[in-house]
Short mmCIF file of C-alpha atoms in Angstrom, two decimals:
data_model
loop_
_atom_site.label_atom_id
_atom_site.label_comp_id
_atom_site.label_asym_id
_atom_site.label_seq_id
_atom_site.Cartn_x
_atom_site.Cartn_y
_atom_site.Cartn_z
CA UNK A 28 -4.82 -7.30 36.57
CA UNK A 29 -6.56 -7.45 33.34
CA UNK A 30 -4.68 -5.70 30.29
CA UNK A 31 -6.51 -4.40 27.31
CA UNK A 32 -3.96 -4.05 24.55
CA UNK A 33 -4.49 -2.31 20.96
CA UNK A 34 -2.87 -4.17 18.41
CA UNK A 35 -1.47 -3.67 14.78
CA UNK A 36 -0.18 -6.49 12.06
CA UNK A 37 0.60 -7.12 8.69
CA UNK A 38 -0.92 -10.69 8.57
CA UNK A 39 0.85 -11.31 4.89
CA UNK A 40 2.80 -13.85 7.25
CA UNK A 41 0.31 -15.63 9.44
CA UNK A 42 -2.28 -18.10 9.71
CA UNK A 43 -4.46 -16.00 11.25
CA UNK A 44 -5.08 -15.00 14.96
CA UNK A 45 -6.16 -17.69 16.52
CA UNK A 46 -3.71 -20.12 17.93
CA UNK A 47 -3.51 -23.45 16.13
CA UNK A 48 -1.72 -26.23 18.05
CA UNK A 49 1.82 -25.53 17.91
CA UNK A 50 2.73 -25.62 14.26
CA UNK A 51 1.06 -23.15 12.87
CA UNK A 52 2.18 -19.37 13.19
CA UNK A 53 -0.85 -17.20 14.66
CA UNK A 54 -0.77 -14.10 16.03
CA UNK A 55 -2.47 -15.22 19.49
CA UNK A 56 0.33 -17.22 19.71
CA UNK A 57 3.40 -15.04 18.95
CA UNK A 58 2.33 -12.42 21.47
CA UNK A 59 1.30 -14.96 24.48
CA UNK A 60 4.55 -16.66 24.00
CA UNK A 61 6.01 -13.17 24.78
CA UNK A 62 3.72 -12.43 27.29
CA UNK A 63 4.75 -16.12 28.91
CA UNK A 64 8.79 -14.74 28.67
CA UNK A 65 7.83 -11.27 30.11
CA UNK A 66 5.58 -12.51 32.87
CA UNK A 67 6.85 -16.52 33.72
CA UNK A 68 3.60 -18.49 33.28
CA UNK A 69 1.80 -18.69 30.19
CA UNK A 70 -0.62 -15.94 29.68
CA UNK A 71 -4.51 -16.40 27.57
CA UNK A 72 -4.87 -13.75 25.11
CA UNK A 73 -8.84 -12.81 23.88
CA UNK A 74 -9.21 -10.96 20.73
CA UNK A 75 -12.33 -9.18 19.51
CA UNK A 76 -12.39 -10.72 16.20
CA UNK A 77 -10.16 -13.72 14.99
CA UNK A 78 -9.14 -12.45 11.69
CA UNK A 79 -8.45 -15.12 8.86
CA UNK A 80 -4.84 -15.97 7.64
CA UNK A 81 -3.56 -13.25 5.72
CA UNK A 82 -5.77 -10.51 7.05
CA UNK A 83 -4.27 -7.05 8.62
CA UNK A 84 -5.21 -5.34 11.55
CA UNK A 85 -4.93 -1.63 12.65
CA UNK A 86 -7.05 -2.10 15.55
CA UNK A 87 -7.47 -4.98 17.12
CA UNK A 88 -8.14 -5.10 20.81
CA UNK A 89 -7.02 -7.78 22.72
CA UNK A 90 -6.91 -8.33 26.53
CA UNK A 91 -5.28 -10.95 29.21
CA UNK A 92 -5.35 -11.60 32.93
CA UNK A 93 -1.69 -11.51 34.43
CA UNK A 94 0.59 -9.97 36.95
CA UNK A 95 3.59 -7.94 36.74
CA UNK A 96 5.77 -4.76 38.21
CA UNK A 97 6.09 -3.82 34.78
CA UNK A 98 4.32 0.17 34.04
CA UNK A 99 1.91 0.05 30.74
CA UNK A 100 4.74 1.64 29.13
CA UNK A 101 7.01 -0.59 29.77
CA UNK A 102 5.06 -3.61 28.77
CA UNK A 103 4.32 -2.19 25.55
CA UNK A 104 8.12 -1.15 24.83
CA UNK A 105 8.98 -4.94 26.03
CA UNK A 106 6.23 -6.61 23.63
CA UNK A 107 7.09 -4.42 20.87
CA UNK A 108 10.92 -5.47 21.69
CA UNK A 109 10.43 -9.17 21.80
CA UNK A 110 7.62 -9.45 18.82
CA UNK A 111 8.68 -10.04 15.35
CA UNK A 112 8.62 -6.41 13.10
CA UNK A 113 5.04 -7.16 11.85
CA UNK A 114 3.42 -7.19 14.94
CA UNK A 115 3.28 -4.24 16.84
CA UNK A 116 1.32 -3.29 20.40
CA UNK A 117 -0.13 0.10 20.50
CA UNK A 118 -1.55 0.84 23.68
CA UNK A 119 -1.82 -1.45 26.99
CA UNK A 120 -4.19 0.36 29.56
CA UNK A 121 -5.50 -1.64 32.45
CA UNK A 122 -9.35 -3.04 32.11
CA UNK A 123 -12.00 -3.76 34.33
CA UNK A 124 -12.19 -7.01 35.76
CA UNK A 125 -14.74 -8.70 34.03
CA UNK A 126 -13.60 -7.18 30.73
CA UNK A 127 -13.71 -9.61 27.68
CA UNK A 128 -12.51 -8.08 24.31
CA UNK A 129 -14.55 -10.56 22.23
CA UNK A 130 -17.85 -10.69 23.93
CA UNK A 131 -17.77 -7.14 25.28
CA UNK A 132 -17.40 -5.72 21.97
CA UNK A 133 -20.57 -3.49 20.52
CA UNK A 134 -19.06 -2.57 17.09
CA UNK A 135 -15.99 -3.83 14.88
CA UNK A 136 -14.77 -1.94 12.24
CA UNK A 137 -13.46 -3.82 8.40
CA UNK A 138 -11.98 -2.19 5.30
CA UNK A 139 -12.12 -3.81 2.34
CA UNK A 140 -9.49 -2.33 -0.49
CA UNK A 141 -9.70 -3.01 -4.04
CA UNK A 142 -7.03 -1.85 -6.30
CA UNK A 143 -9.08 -1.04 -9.82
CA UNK A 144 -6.00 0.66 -12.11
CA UNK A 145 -5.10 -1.31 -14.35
CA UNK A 146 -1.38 -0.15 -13.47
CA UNK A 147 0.44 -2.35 -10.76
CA UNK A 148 1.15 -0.72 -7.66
CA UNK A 149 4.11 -2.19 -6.08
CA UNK A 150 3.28 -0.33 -2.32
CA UNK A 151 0.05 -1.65 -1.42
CA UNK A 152 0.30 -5.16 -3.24
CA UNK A 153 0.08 -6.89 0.22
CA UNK A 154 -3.03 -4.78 1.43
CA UNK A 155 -5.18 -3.87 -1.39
CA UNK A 156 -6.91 -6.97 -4.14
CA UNK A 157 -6.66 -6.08 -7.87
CA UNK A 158 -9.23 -6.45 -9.55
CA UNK A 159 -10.52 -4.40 -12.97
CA UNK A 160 -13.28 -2.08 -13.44
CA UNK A 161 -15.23 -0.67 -14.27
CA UNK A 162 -17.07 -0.47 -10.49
CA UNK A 163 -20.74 1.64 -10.28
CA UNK A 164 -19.93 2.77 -6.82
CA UNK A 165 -23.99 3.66 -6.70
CA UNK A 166 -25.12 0.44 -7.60
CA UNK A 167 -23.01 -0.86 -4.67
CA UNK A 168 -24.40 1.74 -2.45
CA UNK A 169 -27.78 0.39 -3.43
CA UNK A 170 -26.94 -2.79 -2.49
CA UNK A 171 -24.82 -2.05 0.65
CA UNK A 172 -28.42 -0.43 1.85
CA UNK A 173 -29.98 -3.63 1.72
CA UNK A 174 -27.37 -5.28 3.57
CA UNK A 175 -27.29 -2.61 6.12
CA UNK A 176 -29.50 -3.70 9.60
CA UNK A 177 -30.85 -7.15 11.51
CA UNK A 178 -30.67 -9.61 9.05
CA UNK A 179 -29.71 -13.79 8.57
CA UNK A 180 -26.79 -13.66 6.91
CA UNK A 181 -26.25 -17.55 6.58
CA UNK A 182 -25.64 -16.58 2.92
CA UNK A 183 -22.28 -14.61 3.95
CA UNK A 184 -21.07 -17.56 6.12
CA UNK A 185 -18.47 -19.67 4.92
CA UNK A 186 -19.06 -21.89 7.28
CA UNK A 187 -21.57 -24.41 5.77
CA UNK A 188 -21.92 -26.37 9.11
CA UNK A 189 -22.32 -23.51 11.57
CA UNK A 190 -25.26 -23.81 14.27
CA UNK A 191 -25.48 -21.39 16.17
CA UNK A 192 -27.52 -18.31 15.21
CA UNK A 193 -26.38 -16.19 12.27
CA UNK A 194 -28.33 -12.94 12.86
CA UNK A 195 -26.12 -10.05 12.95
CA UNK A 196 -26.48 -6.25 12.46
CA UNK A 197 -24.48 -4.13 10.12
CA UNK A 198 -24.80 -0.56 11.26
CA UNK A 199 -23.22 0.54 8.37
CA UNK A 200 -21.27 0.00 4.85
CA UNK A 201 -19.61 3.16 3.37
CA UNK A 202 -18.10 2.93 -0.31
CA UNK A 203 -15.23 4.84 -1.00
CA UNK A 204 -13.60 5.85 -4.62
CA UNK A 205 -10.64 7.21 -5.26
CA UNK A 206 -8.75 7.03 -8.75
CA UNK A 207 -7.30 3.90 -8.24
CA UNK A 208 -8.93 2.04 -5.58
CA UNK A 209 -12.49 1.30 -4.75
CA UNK A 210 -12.53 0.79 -0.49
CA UNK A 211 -15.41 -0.76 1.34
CA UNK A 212 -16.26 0.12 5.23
CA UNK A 213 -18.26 -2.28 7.04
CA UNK A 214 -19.12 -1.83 10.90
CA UNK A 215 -21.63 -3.88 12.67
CA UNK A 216 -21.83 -5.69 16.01
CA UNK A 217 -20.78 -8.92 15.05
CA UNK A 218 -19.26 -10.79 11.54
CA UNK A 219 -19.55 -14.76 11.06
CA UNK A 220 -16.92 -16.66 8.97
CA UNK A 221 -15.48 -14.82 5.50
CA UNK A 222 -18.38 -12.53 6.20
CA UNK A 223 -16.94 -9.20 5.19
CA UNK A 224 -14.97 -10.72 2.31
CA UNK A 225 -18.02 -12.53 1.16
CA UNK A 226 -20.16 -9.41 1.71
CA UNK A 227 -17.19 -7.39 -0.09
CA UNK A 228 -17.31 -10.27 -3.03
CA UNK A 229 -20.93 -9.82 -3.89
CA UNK A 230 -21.16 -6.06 -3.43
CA UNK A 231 -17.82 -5.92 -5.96
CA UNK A 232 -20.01 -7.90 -8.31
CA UNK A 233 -23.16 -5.77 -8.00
CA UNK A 234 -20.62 -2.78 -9.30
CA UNK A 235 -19.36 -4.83 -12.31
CA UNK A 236 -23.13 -5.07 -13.34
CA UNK A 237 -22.73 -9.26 -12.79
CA UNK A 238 -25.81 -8.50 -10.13
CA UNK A 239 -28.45 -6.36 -9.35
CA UNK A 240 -28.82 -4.10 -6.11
CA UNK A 241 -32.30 -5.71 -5.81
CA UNK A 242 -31.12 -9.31 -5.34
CA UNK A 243 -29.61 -8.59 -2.48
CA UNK A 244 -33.02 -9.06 -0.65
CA UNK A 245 -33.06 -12.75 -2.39
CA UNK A 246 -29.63 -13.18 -1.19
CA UNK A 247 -30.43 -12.74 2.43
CA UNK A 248 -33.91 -14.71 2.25
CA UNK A 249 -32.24 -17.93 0.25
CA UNK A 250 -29.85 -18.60 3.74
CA UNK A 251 -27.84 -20.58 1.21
CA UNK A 252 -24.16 -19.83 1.10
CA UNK A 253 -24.33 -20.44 -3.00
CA UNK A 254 -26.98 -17.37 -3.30
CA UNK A 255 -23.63 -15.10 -2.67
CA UNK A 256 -21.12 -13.80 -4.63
CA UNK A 257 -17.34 -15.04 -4.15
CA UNK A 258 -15.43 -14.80 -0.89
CA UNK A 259 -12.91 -12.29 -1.80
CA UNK A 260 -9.02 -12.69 -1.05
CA UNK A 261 -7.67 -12.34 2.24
CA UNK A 262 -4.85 -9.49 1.24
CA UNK A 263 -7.10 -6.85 1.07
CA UNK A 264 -9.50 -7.07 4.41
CA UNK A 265 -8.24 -5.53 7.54
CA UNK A 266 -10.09 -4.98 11.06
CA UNK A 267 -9.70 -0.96 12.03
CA UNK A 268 -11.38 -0.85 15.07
CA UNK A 269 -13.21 -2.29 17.90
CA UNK A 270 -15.76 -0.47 19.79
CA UNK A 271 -16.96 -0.97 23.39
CA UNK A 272 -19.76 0.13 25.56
CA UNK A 273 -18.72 2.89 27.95
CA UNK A 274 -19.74 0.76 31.00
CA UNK A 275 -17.23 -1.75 30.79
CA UNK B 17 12.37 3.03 -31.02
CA UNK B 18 14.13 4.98 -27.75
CA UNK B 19 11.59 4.16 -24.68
CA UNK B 20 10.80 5.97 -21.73
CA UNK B 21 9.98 4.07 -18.52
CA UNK B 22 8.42 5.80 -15.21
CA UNK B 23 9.01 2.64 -12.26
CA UNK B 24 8.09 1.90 -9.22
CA UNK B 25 9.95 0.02 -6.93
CA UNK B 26 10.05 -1.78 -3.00
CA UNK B 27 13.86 -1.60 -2.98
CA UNK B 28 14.18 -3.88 -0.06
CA UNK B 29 14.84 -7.08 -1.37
CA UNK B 30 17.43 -5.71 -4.15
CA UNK B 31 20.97 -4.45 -4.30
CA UNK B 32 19.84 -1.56 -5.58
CA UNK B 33 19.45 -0.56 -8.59
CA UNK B 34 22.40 -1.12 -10.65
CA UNK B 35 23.27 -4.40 -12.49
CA UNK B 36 26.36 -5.98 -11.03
CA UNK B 37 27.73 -9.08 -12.15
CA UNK B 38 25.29 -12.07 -12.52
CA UNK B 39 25.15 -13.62 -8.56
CA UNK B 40 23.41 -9.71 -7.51
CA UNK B 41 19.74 -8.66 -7.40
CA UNK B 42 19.42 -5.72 -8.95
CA UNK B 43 16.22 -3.59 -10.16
CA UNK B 44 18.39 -2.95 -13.48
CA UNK B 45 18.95 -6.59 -13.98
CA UNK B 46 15.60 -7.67 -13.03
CA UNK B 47 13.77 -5.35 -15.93
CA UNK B 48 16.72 -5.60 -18.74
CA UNK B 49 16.01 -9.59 -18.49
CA UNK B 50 11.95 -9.02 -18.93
CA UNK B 51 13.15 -6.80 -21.70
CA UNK B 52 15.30 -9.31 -23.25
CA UNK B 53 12.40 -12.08 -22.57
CA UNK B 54 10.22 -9.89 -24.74
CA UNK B 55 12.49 -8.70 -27.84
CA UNK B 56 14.81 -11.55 -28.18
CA UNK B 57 17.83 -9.43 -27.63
CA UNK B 58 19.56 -7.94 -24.92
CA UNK B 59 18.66 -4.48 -23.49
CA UNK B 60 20.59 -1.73 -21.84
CA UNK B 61 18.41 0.30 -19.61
CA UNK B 62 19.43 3.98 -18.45
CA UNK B 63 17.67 4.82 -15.35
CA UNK B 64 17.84 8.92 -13.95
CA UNK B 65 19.42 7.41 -10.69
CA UNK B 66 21.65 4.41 -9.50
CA UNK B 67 19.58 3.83 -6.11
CA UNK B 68 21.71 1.88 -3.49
CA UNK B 69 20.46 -1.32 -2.41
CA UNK B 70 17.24 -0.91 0.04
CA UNK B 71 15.99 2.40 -1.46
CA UNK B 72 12.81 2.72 -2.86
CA UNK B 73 11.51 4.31 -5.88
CA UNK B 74 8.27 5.83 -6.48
CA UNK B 75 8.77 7.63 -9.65
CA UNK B 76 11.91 6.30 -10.98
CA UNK B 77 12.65 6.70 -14.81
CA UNK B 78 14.97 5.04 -17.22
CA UNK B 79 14.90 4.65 -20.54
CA UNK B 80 16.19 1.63 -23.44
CA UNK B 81 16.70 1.45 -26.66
CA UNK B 82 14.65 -1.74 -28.59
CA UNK B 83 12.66 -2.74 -31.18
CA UNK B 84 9.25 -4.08 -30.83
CA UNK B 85 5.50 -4.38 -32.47
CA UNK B 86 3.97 -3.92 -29.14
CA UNK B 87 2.03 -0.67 -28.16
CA UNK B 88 3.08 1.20 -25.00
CA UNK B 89 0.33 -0.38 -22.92
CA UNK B 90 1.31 -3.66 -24.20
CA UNK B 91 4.94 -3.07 -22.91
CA UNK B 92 3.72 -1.76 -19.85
CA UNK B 93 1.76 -4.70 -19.24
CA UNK B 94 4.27 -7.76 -20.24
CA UNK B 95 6.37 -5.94 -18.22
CA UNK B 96 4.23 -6.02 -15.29
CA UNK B 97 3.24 -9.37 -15.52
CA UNK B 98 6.72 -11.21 -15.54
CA UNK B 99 8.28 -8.30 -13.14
CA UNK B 100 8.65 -9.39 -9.42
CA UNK B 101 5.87 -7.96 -7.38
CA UNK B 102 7.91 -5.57 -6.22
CA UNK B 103 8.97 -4.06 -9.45
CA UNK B 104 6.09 -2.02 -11.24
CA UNK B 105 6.40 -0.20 -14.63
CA UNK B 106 4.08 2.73 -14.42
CA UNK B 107 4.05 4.34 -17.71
CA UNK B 108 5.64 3.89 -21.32
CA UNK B 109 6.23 6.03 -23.96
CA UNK B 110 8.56 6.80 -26.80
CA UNK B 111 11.36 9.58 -26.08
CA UNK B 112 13.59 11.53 -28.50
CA UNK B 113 16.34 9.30 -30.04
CA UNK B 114 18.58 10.93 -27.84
CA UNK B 115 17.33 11.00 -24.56
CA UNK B 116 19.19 9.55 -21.93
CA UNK B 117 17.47 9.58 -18.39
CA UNK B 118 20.89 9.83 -16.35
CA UNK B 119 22.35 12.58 -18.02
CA UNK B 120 19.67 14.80 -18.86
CA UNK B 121 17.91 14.79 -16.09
CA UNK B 122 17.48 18.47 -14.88
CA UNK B 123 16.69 17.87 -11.16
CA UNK B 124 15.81 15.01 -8.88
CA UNK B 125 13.60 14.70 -5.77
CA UNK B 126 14.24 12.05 -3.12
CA UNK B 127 12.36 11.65 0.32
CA UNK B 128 13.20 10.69 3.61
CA UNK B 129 11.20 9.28 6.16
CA UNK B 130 11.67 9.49 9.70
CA UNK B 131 9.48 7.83 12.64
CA UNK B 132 9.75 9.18 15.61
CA UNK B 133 6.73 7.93 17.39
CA UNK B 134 8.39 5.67 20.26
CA UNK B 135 5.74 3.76 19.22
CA UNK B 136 6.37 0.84 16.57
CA UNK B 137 4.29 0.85 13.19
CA UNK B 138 3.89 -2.45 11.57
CA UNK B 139 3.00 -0.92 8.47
CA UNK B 140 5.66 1.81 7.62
CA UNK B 141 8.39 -0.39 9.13
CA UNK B 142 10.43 -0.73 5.72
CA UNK B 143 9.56 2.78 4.29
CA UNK B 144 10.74 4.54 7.59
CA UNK B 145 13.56 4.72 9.88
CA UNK B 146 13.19 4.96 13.40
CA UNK B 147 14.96 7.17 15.44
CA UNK B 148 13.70 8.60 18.67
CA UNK B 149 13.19 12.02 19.18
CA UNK B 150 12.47 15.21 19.79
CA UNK B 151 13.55 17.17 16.73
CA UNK B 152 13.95 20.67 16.68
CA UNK B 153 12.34 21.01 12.87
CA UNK B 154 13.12 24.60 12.62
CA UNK B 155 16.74 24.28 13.17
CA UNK B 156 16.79 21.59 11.04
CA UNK B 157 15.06 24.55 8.64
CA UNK B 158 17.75 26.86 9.12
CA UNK B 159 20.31 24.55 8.62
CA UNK B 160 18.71 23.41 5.43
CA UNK B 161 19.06 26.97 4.20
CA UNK B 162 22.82 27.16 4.60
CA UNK B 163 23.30 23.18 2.71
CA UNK B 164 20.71 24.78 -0.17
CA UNK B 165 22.28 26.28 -3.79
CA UNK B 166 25.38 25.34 -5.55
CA UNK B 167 28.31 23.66 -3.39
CA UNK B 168 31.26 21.23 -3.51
CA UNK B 169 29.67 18.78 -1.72
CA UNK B 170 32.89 16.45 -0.91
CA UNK B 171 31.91 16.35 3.08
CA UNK B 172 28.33 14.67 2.29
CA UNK B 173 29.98 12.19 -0.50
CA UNK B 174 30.37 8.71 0.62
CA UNK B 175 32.68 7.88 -1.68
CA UNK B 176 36.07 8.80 -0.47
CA UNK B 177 37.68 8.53 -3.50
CA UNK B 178 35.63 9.99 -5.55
CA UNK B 179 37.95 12.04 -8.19
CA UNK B 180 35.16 14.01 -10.04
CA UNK B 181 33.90 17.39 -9.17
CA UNK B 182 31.95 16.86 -6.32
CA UNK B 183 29.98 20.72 -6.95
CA UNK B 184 25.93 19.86 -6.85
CA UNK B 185 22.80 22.75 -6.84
CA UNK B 186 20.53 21.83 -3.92
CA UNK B 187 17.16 23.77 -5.04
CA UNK B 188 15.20 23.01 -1.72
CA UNK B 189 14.82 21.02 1.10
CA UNK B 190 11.52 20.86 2.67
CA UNK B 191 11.32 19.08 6.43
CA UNK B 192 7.98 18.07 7.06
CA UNK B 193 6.57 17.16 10.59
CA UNK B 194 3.41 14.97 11.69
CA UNK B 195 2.59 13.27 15.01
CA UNK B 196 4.27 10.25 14.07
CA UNK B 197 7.12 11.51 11.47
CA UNK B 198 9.68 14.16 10.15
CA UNK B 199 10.00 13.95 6.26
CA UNK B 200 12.85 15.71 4.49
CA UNK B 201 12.60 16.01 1.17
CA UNK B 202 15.40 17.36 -1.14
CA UNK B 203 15.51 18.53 -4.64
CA UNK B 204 18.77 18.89 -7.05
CA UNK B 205 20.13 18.85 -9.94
CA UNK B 206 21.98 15.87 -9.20
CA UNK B 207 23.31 13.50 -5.69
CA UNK B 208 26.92 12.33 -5.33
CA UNK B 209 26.91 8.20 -3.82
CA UNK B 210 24.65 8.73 0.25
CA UNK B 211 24.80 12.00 -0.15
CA UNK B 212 20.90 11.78 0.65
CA UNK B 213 21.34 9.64 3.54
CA UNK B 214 24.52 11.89 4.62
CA UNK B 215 21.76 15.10 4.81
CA UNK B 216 19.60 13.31 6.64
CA UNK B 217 21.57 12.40 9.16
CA UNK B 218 23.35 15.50 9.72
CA UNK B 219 20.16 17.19 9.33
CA UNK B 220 18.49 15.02 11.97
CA UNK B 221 21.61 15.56 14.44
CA UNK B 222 20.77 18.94 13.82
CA UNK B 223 17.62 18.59 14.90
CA UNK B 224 18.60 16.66 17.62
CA UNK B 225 20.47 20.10 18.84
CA UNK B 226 23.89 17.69 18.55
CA UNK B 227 24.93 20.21 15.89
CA UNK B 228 24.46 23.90 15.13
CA UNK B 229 22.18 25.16 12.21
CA UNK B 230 25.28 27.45 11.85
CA UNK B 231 27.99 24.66 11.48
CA UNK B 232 26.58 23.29 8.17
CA UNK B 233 29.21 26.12 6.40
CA UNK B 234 32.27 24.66 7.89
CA UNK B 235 31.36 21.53 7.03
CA UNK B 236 31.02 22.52 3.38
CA UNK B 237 33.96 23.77 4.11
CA UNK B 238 35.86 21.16 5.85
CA UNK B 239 35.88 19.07 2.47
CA UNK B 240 36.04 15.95 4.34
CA UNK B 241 33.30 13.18 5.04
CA UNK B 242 34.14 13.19 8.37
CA UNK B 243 33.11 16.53 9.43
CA UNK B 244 29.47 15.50 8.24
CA UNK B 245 26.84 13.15 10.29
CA UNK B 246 25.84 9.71 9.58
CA UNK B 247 24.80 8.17 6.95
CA UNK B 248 20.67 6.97 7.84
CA UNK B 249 19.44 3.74 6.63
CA UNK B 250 18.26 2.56 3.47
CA UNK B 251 15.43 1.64 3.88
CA UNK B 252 14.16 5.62 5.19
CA UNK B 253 15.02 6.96 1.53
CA UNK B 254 12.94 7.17 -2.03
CA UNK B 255 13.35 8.40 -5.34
CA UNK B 256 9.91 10.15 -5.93
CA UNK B 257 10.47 11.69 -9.21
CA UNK B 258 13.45 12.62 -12.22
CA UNK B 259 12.72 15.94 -13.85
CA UNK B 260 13.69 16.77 -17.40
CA UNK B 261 13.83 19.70 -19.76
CA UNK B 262 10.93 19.78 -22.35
CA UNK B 263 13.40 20.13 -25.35
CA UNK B 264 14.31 16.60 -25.03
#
């Protein structure tokens, strides 16, 4: 049967989701190895978004062909049993055959947090980036508009040598202000390399005045990863949710 | 100068607050050496509450008598920047020569978190205990009632040989209840060693209809530890806040 599992980590530990040979410590990896113990043969795992080392997840979906007499339930409760205290499983419902979480997906959903007090906050050191203010949120927004749609974005890519297309569409980026923290939304159908955090980078320096709303047309049309403002850290970035066609 | 701190604090790497010895990590001991670091002699800091070790503290206060050219904010900030980053220092400011955050603190508010989702949460998993359910909240209300105002409190002590009067004013309790957690929080004028973590668990057995709303009088009563429920975790409990009469 093909699983679809909904998935939840703190990736402060990790080197990302995507399996690395057999040093490195990946997310992929720590829940197929359980999925190999639960089920006796190993077990492929496909995510909807690879997220970088050190980024967090509240909604990643994931799914994997395998069988078992185990009930949903119970494969969650064993996963959740067997997986190290930072990685949790959700939900496991069963998926349609020819379900692939990655190239199935229609929308993903990033937040970006930025902490702006000036005051430490020892709670959300490990998800939110500090950096100080003053932000103009509407200067961002300005920006963000620009951004939004069908564009190019080889100038958010941190991947210099990528060559395949780089056309993607951001439905929408949403900028949030509380008193402490400044929190970015971005959902679109698709992000390449260090996008969000290099989209998250340049909008952050739009607010502090460093750039104008304006350039972010120049940005876009230069399809030079220098054009862009700095690739934000990976603390602060987490994927929320992952949408998928109702056909499928 | 007498200084007052307000501190934040992930208490899960610490023995809790209190210095003891040199080979211990301890909040206390962590701050009076950035302290030292920064005046050139030692410091003794006060704090409203000894928290054991694992406890958290959102709104801890303490205060220390020192000498120094720096403004508050500069304090504040050399604190924060050779602190551990799980130690914050919120606020400074200067207090009346006299003011001593243990014993004139009029009432103290701690909070206890309990998950009862059978489902695991990456990121509340050292702020919350789990402990399956369901929980009756409203006899955990009624029995709240009885534990509230002025009592010995010997049964919820978890010191056994404790000598001093063990008489403490609850002034509320307030259970909360979401889809994925039951909060109690509790008020006083002051906590005798678990006592917290004693009235959450016998609050939660409570709940868990192992114990009658009715029965918290005899064991007031009963004088004796034993008669009470267990102690929870750590790792569940916070300090959110000391309270203090404005004539000091």
């Amino acid at each position: 049967m093909n699983y679809r599992f909904l998935i939840q980590y703190d990736g402060s530990r990790y080197s990302g989701w995507q399996k690395q040979g057999n040093t490195q410590k990946t997310i992929q990896g720590k829940i197929e190895s359980v999925l190999e113990k639960m089920t006796g043969t190993p077990v492929e795992l496909q995510a909807s978004g690879r997220t970088d080392a050190g980024v967090h997840a509240y909604g990643q979906v994931a799914n994997a062909h395998f069988k078992t007499e185990l009930s949903f339930e119970e494969i969650r409760d064993y996963l959740n049993r067997y997986l190290p205290e930072d990685i949790a499983v959700l939900e496991v419902v069963s998926a349609h055959p020819r379900f692939h979480s990655r190239l199935n997906a229609s929308a993903k959903t990033y937040r970006y947090r930025i902490r702006t007090s000036p005051v430490k906050d020892v709670f959300s050191r490990k998800y939110a980036c500090s950096m100080a203010g003053p932000f103009d949120a509407d200067r961002m927004r300005r920006a963000a508009a620009l951004l939004t749609g069908t564009h190019d974005f080889t100038s958010f890519c941190g991947n210099r040598r990528m060559k395949k297309s780089a056309v993607r569409t951001i439905y929408d980026i949403h900028i949030e202000e509380t008193k402490d923290e400044l929190v970015m939304w971005f959902t679109g159908d698709g992000f390449l390399q260090n996008m969000v955090r290099i989209l998250a980078g340049t909008l952050a320096e739009t607010g502090l005045g460093k750039r104008t709303p304006e350039s972010m047309t120049d940005i876009l049309e230069a399809k030079n990863r220098d054009a862009a403002g700095i690739t934000m850290p990976a603390h602060g970035l987490a994927l929320m949710q992952a949408d998928y066609e109702k056909k499928i």
